[in-house]
Coordinates of C-alpha atoms in Angstrom, one line a residue:
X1 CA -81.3 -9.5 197.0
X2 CA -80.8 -9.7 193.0
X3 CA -84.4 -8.3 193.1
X4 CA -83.7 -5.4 195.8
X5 CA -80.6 -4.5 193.1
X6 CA -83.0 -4.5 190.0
X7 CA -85.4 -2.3 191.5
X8 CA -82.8 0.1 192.6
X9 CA -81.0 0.5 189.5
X10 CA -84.3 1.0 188.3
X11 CA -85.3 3.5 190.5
X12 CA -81.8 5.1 189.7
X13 CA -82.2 5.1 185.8
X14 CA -85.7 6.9 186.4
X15 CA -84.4 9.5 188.2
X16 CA -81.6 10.2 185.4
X17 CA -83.8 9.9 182.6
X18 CA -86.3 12.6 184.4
X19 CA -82.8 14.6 185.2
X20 CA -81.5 15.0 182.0
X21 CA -85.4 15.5 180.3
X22 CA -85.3 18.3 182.7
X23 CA -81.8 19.5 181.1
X24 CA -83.3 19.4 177.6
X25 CA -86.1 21.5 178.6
X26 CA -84.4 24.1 180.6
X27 CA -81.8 23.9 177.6
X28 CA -85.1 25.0 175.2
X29 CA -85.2 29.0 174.6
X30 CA -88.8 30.4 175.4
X31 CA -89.1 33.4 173.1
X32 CA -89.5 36.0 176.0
X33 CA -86.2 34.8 177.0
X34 CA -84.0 35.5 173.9
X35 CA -82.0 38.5 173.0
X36 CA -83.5 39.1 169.8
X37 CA -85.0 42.1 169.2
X38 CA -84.4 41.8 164.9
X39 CA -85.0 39.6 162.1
X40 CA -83.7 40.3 158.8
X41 CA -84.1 38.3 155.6
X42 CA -81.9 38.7 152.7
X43 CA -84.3 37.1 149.5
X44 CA -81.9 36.3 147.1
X45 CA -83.0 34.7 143.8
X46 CA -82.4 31.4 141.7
X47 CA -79.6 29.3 143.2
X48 CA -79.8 25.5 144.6
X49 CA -77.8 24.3 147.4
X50 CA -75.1 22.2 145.0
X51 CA -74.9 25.1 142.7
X52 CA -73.5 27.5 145.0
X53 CA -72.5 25.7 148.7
X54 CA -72.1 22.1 146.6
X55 CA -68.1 22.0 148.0
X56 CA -68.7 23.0 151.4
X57 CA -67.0 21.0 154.4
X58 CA -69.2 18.8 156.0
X59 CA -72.5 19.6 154.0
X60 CA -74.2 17.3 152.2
X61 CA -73.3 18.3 148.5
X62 CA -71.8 17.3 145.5
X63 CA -68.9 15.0 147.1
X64 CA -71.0 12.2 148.7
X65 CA -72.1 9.0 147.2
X66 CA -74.6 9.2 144.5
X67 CA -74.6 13.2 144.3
X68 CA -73.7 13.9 141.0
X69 CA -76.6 12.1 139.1
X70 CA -76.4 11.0 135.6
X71 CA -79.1 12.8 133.4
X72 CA -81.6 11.4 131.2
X73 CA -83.3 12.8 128.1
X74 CA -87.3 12.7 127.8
X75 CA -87.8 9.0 126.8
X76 CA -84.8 8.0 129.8
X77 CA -81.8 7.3 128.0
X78 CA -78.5 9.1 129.2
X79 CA -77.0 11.5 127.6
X80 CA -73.2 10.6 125.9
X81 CA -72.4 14.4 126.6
X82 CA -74.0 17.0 128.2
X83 CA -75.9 19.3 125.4
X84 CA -74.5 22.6 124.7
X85 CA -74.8 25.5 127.2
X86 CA -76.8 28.0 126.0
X87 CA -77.2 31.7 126.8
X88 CA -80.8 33.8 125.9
X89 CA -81.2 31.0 123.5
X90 CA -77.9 30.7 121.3
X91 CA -74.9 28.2 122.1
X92 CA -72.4 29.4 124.7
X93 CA -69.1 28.9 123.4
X94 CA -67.4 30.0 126.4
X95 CA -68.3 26.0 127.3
X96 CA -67.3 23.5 126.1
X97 CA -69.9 21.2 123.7
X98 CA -68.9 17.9 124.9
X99 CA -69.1 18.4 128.8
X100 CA -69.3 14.8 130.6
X101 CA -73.1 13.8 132.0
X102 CA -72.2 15.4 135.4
X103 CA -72.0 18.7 137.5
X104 CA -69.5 21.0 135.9
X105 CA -67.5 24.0 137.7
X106 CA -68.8 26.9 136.0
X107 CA -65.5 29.1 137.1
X108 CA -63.1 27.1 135.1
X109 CA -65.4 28.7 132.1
X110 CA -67.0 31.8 133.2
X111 CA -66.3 33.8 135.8
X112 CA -67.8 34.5 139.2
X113 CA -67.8 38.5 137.5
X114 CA -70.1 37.6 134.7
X115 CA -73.5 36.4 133.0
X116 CA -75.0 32.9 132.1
X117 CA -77.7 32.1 130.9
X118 CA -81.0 31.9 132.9
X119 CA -82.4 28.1 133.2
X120 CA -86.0 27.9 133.5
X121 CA -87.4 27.5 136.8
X122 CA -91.2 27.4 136.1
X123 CA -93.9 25.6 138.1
X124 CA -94.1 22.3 136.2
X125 CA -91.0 22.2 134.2
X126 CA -89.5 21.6 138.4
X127 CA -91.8 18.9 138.4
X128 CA -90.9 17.6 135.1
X129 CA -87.2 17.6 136.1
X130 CA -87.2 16.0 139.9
X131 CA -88.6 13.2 137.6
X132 CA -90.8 11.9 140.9
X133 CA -87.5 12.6 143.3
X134 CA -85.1 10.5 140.8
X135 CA -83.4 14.2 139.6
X136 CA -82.3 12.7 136.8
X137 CA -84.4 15.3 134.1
X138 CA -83.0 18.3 134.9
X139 CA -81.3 18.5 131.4
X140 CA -84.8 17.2 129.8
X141 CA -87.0 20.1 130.8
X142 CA -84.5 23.0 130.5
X143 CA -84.2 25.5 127.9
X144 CA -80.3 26.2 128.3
X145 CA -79.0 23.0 127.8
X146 CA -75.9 21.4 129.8
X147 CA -75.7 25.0 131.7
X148 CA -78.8 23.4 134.7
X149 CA -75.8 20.9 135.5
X150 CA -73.1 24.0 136.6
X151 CA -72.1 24.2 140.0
X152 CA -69.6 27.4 141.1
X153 CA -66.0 27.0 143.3
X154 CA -67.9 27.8 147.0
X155 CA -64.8 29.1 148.4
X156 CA -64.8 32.1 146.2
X157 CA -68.4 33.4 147.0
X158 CA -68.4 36.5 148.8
X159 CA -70.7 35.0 151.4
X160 CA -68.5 32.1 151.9
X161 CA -66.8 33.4 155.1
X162 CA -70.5 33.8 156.5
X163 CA -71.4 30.5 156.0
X164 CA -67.8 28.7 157.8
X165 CA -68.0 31.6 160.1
X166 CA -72.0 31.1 161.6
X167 CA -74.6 28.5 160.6
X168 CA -75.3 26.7 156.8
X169 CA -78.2 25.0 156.8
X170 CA -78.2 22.4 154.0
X171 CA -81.3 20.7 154.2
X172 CA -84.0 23.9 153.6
X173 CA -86.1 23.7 150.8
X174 CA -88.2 26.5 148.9
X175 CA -91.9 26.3 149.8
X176 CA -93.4 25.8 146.3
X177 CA -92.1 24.5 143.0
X178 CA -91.3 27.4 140.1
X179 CA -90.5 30.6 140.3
X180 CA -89.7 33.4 142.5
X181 CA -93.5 35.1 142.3
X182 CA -94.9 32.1 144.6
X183 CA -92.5 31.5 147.1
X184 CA -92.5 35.2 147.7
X185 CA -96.0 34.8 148.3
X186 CA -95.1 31.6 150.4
X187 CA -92.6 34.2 152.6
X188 CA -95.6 36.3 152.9
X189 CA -98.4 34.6 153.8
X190 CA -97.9 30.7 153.5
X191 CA -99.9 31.2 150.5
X192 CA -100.8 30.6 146.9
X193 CA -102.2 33.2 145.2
X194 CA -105.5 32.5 143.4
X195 CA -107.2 34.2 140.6
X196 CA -110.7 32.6 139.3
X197 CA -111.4 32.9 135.9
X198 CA -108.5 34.0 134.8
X199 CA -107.7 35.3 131.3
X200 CA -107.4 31.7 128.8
X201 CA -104.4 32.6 127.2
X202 CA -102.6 32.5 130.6
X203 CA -104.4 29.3 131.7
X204 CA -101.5 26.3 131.8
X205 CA -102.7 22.9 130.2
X206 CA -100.4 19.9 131.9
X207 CA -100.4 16.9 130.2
X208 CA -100.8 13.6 133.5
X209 CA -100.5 9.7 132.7
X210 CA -103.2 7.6 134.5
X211 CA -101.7 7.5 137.2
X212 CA -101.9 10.7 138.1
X213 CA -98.3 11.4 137.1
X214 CA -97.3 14.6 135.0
X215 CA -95.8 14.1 132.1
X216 CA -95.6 17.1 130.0
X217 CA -97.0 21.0 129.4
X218 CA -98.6 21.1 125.9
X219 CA -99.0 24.3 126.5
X220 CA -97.3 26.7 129.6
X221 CA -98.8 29.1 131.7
X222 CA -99.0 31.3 134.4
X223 CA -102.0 29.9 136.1
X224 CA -103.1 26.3 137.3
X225 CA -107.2 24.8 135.4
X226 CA -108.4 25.6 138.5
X227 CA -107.1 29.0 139.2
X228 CA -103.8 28.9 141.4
X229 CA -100.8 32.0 139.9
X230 CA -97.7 29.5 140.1
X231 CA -95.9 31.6 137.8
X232 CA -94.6 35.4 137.8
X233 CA -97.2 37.9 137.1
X234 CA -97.4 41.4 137.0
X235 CA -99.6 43.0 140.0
X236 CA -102.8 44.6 139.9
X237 CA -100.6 47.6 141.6
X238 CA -98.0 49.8 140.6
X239 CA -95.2 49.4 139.4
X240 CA -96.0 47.3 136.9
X241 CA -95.1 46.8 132.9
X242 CA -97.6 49.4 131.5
X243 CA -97.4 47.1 128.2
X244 CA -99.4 44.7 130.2
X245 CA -103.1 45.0 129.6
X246 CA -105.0 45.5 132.9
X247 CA -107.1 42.0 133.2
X248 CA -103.5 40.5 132.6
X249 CA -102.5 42.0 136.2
X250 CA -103.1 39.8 139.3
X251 CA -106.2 41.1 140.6
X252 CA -105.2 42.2 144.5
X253 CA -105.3 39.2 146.9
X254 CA -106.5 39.1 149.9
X255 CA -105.4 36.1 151.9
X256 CA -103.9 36.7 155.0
X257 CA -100.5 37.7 155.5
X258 CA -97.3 38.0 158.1
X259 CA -97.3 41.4 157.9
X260 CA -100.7 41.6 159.5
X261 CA -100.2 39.3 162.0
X262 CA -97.1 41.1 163.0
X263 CA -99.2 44.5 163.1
X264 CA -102.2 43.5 164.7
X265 CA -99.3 42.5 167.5
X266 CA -97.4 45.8 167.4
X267 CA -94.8 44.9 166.2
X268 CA -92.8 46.7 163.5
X269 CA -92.0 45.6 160.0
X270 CA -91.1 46.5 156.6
X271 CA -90.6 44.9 152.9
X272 CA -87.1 46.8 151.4
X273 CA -86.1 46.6 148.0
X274 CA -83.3 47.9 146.1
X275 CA -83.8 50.0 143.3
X276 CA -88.4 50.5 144.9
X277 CA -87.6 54.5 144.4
X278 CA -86.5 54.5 140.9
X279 CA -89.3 51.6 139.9
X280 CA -91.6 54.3 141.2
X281 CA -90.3 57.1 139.6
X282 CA -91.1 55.0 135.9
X283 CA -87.8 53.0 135.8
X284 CA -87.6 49.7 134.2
X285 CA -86.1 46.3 136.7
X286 CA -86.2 42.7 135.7
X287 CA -86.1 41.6 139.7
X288 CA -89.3 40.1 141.4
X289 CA -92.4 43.0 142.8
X290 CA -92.0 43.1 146.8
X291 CA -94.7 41.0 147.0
X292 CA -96.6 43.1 149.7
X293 CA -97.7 45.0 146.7
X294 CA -99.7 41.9 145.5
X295 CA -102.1 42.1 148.2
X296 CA -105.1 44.7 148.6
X297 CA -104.2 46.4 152.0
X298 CA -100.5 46.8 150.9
X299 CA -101.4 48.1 147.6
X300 CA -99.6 52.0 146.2
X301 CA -101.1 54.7 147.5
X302 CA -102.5 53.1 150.2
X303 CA -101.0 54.4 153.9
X304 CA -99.9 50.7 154.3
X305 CA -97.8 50.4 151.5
X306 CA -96.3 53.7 152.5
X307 CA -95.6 52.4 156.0
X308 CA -94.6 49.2 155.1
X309 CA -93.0 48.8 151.6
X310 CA -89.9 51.1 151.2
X311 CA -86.5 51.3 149.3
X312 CA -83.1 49.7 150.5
X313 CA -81.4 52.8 151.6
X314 CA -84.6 53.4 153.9
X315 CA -83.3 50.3 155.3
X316 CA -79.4 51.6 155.4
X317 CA -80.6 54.5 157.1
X318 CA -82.8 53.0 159.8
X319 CA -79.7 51.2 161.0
X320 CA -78.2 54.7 161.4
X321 CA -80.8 56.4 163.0
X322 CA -81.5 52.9 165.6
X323 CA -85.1 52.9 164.1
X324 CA -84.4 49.4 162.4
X325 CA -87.9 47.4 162.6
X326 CA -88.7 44.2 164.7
X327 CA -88.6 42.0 161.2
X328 CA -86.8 43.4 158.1
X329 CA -87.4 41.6 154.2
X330 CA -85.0 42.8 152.1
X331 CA -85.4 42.3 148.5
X332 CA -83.5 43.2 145.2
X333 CA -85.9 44.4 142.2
X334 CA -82.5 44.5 139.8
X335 CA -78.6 44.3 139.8
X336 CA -78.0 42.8 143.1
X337 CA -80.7 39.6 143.4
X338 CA -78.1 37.3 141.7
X339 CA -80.4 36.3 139.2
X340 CA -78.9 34.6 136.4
X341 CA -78.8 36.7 133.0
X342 CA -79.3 40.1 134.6
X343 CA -76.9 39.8 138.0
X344 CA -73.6 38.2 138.5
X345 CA -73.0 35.9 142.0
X346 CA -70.0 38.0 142.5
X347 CA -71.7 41.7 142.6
X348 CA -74.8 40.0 144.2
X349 CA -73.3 38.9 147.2
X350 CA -70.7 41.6 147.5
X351 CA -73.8 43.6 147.9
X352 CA -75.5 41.9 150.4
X353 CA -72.1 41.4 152.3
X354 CA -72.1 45.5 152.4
X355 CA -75.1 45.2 154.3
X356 CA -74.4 42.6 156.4
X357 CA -71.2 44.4 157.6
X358 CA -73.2 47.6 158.5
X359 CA -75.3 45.4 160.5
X360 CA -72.9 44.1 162.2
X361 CA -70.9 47.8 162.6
X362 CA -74.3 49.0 164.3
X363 CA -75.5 48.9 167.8
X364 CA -78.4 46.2 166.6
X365 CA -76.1 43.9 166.0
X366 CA -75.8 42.2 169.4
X367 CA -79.5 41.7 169.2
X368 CA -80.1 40.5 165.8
X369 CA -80.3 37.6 163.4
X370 CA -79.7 37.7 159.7
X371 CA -81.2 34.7 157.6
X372 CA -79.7 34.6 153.9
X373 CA -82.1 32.7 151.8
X374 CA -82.5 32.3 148.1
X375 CA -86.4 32.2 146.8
X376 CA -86.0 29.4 143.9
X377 CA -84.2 27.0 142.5
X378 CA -83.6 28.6 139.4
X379 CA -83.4 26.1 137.4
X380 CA -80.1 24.8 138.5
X381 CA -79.4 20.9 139.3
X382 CA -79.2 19.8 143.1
X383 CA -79.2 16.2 143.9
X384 CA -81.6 16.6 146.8
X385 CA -84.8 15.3 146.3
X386 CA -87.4 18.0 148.1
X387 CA -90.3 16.1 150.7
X388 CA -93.7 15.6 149.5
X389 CA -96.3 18.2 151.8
X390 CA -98.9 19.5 149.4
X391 CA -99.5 20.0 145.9
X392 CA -97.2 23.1 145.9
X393 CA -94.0 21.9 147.3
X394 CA -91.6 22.0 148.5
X395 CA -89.4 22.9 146.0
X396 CA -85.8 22.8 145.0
X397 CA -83.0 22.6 147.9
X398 CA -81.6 26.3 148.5
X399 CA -78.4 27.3 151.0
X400 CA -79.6 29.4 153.8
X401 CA -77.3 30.9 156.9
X402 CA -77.9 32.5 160.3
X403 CA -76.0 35.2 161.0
X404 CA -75.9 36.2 164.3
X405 CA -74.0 36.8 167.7
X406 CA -76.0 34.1 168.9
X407 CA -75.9 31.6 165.8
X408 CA -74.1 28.6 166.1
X409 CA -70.2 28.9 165.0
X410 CA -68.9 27.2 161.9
X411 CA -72.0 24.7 162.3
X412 CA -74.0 22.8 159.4
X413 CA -77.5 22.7 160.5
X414 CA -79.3 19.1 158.7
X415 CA -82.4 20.1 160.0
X416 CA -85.7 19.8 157.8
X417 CA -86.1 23.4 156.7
X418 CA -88.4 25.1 154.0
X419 CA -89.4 28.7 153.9
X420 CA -92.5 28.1 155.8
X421 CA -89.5 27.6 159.1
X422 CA -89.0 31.5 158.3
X423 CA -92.2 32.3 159.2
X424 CA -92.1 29.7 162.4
X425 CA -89.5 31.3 163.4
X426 CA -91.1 34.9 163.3
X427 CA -93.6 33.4 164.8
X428 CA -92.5 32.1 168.0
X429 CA -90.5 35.0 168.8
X430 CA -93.7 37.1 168.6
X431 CA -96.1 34.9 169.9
X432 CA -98.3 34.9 166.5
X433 CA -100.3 32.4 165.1
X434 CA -99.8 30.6 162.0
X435 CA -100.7 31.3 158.9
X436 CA -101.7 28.0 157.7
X437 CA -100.8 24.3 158.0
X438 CA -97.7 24.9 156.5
X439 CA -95.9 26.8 158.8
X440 CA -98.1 25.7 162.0
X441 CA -95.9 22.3 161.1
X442 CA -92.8 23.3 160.1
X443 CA -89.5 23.0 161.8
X444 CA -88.4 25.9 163.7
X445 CA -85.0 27.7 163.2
X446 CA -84.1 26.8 166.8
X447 CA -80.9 23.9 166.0
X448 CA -79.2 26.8 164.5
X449 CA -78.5 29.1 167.9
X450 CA -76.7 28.7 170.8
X451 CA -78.6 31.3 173.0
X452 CA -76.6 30.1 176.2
X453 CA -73.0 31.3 174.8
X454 CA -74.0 34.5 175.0
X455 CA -75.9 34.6 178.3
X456 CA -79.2 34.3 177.5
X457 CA -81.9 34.5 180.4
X458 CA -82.7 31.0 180.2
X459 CA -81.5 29.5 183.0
X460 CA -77.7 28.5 182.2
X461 CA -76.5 27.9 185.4
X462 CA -79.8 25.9 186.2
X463 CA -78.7 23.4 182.9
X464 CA -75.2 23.5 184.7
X465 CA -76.2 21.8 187.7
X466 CA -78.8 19.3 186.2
X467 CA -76.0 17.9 183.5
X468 CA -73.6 17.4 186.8
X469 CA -76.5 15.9 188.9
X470 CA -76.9 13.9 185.9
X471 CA -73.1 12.4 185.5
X472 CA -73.1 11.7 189.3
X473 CA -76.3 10.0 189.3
X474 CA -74.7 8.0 186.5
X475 CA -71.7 7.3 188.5
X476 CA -73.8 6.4 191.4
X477 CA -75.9 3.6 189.3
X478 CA -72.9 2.0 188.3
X479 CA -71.2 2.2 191.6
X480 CA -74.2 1.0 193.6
X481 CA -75.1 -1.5 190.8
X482 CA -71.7 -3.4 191.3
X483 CA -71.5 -3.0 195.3
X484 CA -75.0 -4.7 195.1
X485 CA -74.4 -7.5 193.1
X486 CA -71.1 -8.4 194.9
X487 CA -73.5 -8.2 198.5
X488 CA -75.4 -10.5 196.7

């Protein structure tokens, strides 16, 4: 009899098991069955998670154990103070000059209204600083002093409302180390750009132990020994800084890209900036090219570029004419990116919650998601340690959100993200292949939607019935189970 009870609760446990792997998979959006018909990206510039979201509820930022990490100079011995904040260069004596060896509220100084400095946030000095994942060299490698250890009050951003309203992840990581050049290019086409024998003088020369370790940059530059652009470069195409001789552009790439992928499929797309007009028409910007512009079928003048790379208030009026495409990037070339030294956090994201609310005011916005995403670290001091891929990354831990009707409400998504999940996610709701390794592997956007609250095609009522079959059958094992054993 004990036997005959064994085998049934057994048999029982099976068929629950197989019941609620059913529910999980009904539960799993298919792309033909979601709502979405738009997917915009906001590219912000040059924050890391604990700089901006670093006091958010639940997040994993600069209140848990072992967050604010004590910094070490070059040979490893901890700074008594922090070093003076400095600002294009020159002491900042809005800060203080004996700041503790800690993250720092920059508000209680300087204003969410006005300028710091601009850390640097290139290619090696990243490396340099995560110090092989100990992020204790931030300070070390940066040419603004205590400044890479400020951190701003996150209930005063603009886009804080966004982030308790929808879905923060706080886990996503840049794809590549450094600056915003390459992991626009990493947005683009899960790519580094390359440029074989490249002009000396812009040739970097790192410095490695023998273990393979680096350990300094004798001298910087924009280009890896073996012919990788890791650092921001002007394009072979216009605009670019007419001061710049022509074999010091970026010769056109070719690799390819999203935007092709997405064509080739029919489906629409287009690279916005703000401020693309008036860089056309000879004015000067400090903010990153739209980096279709890099690449030979995208370049000016071509009907491509006219088709696909076009100014912010093209996007504006899209939205008012319903002719907003499949996949939006939106960019800032100046003013708005929130760039340190040339835009302020508070203008920035005022900006970009101007067009978030005409999204949302428009008839798209029952079938759209907006992703807000920052390209690089900028320099700034997060105690995350990135994951080790590949050579290029990924880089420094960034906020991103999920805007939608069909995001997840005031949810913290932990999930292991990196920009390469953009293009996943793009991906699977076209049915386009990957790009490369990178984002053939990456995680999906997926944990940060609930496309059943809003009635999604996919089955609701179906995952209804299995999670009740499921409960009963789990009554029914324990029932059985115990009028078994006392028959036995």
């Amino acid at each position: 009899m004990a036997q005959r009870v064994r085998r049934f609760l057994v048999g029982l446990e099976t068929l629950l098991l197989t019941l609620l792997l059913l529910s999980s998979s009904a539960a799993t959006a298919q792309p033909d069955d979601v709502p979405i018909e738009h997917i915009i990206v906001f590219y912000q510039e040059n924050h890391t998670f604990d700089n901006l979201y670093g006091h958010f509820p639940g997040a994993n930022g600069l209140d848990r154990p072992g967050a604010r990490v004590q910094q070490v100079n070059k040979e490893g011995k901890p700074y008594r103070t922090l070093p003076q904040p400095l600002n294009h260069g020159s002491p900042d004596k809005r800060f203080p000059d004996d700041l503790p060896n800690a993250p720092f509220l920059i508000n209680r100084y300087v204003p969410l209204d006005q300028l710091t400095g601009d850390p640097v946030h290139g290619f090696y000095q990243y490396k340099l600083q995560m110090n092989n994942g100990k992020m204790n060299k931030n300070v070390a490698w940066t040419n603004q002093g205590g400044l890479t250890m400020g951190h701003y009050e996150t209930k005063k951003l603009p886009l804080y409302p966004y982030a308790r309203s929808y879905t923060l992840a706080d886990n996503y990581f840049v794809a590549a180390f450094g600056e915003s050049m390459l992991n626009h290019f990493w947005l683009f086409c899960a790519c580094t750009p390359v440029w074989p024998n490249a002009p000396a003088n812009m040739v970097a020369h790192p410095q490695f132990d023998a273990e393979g370790n680096l350990t300094g940059v004798p001298k910087d530059g924009f280009i890896t020994p073996d012919g990788h652009v890791v650092n921001d470069v002007d394009p072979a195409s216009r605009p670019y800084n007419p001061e710049i001789p022509a074999d010091h552009r970026m010769p056109p790439q070719t690799l390819p890209t999203i935007g092709e992928r997405l064509s080739d499929a029919g489906v629409s797309w287009v690279w916005y900036s703000y401020g693309w007009d008036d860089a056309l028409a000879g004015k000067a910007f400090e903010g990153q090219h739209p980096v279709p512009t890099y690449f030979k079928k995208y370049a000016y003048g071509t009907r491509e570029n006219t088709q696909h790379v076009k100014d912010e208030s093209d996007f504006r009026a899209s939205l008012d004419k319903k002719t907003l495409p499949a996949v939006s990037f939106i960019t800032q070339l100046s003013t708005y990116d929130e760039h340190p030294a040339h835009a302020t956090v508070l203008e920035s994201e005022k900006h970009i919650v101007d067009l978030i609310e005409q999204v949302k005011h428009s008839p798209e916005w029952e079938k759209t998601v907006i992703i807000v995403t920052y390209d690089d670290f900028g320099g700034w001091y997060d105690h995350v340690a990135p994951p080790k891929i590949d050579r290029w990354g990924p880089g420094g831990r960034v906020p991103m959100l999920v805007i939608s009707p069909y995001a997840r409400k005031g949810f913290v998504d932990h999930t292991m993200y990196n920009t390469a999940s953009i293009l996943k996610f793009i991906e699977w709701r076209h049915g386009l292949a990957p790009l490369a390794e990178r984002d053939a592997e990456a995680n999906n956007l997926l944990a940060a939607f609930d496309f059943d609250r809003q009635g999604s095609k996919d089955s609701r009522g179906v995952n209804k019935v299995i999670l009740v079959a499921a409960i009963v059958v789990l009554a029914g094992i324990a029932a059985a189970g115990i009028l078994l054993w006392r028959r036995a």
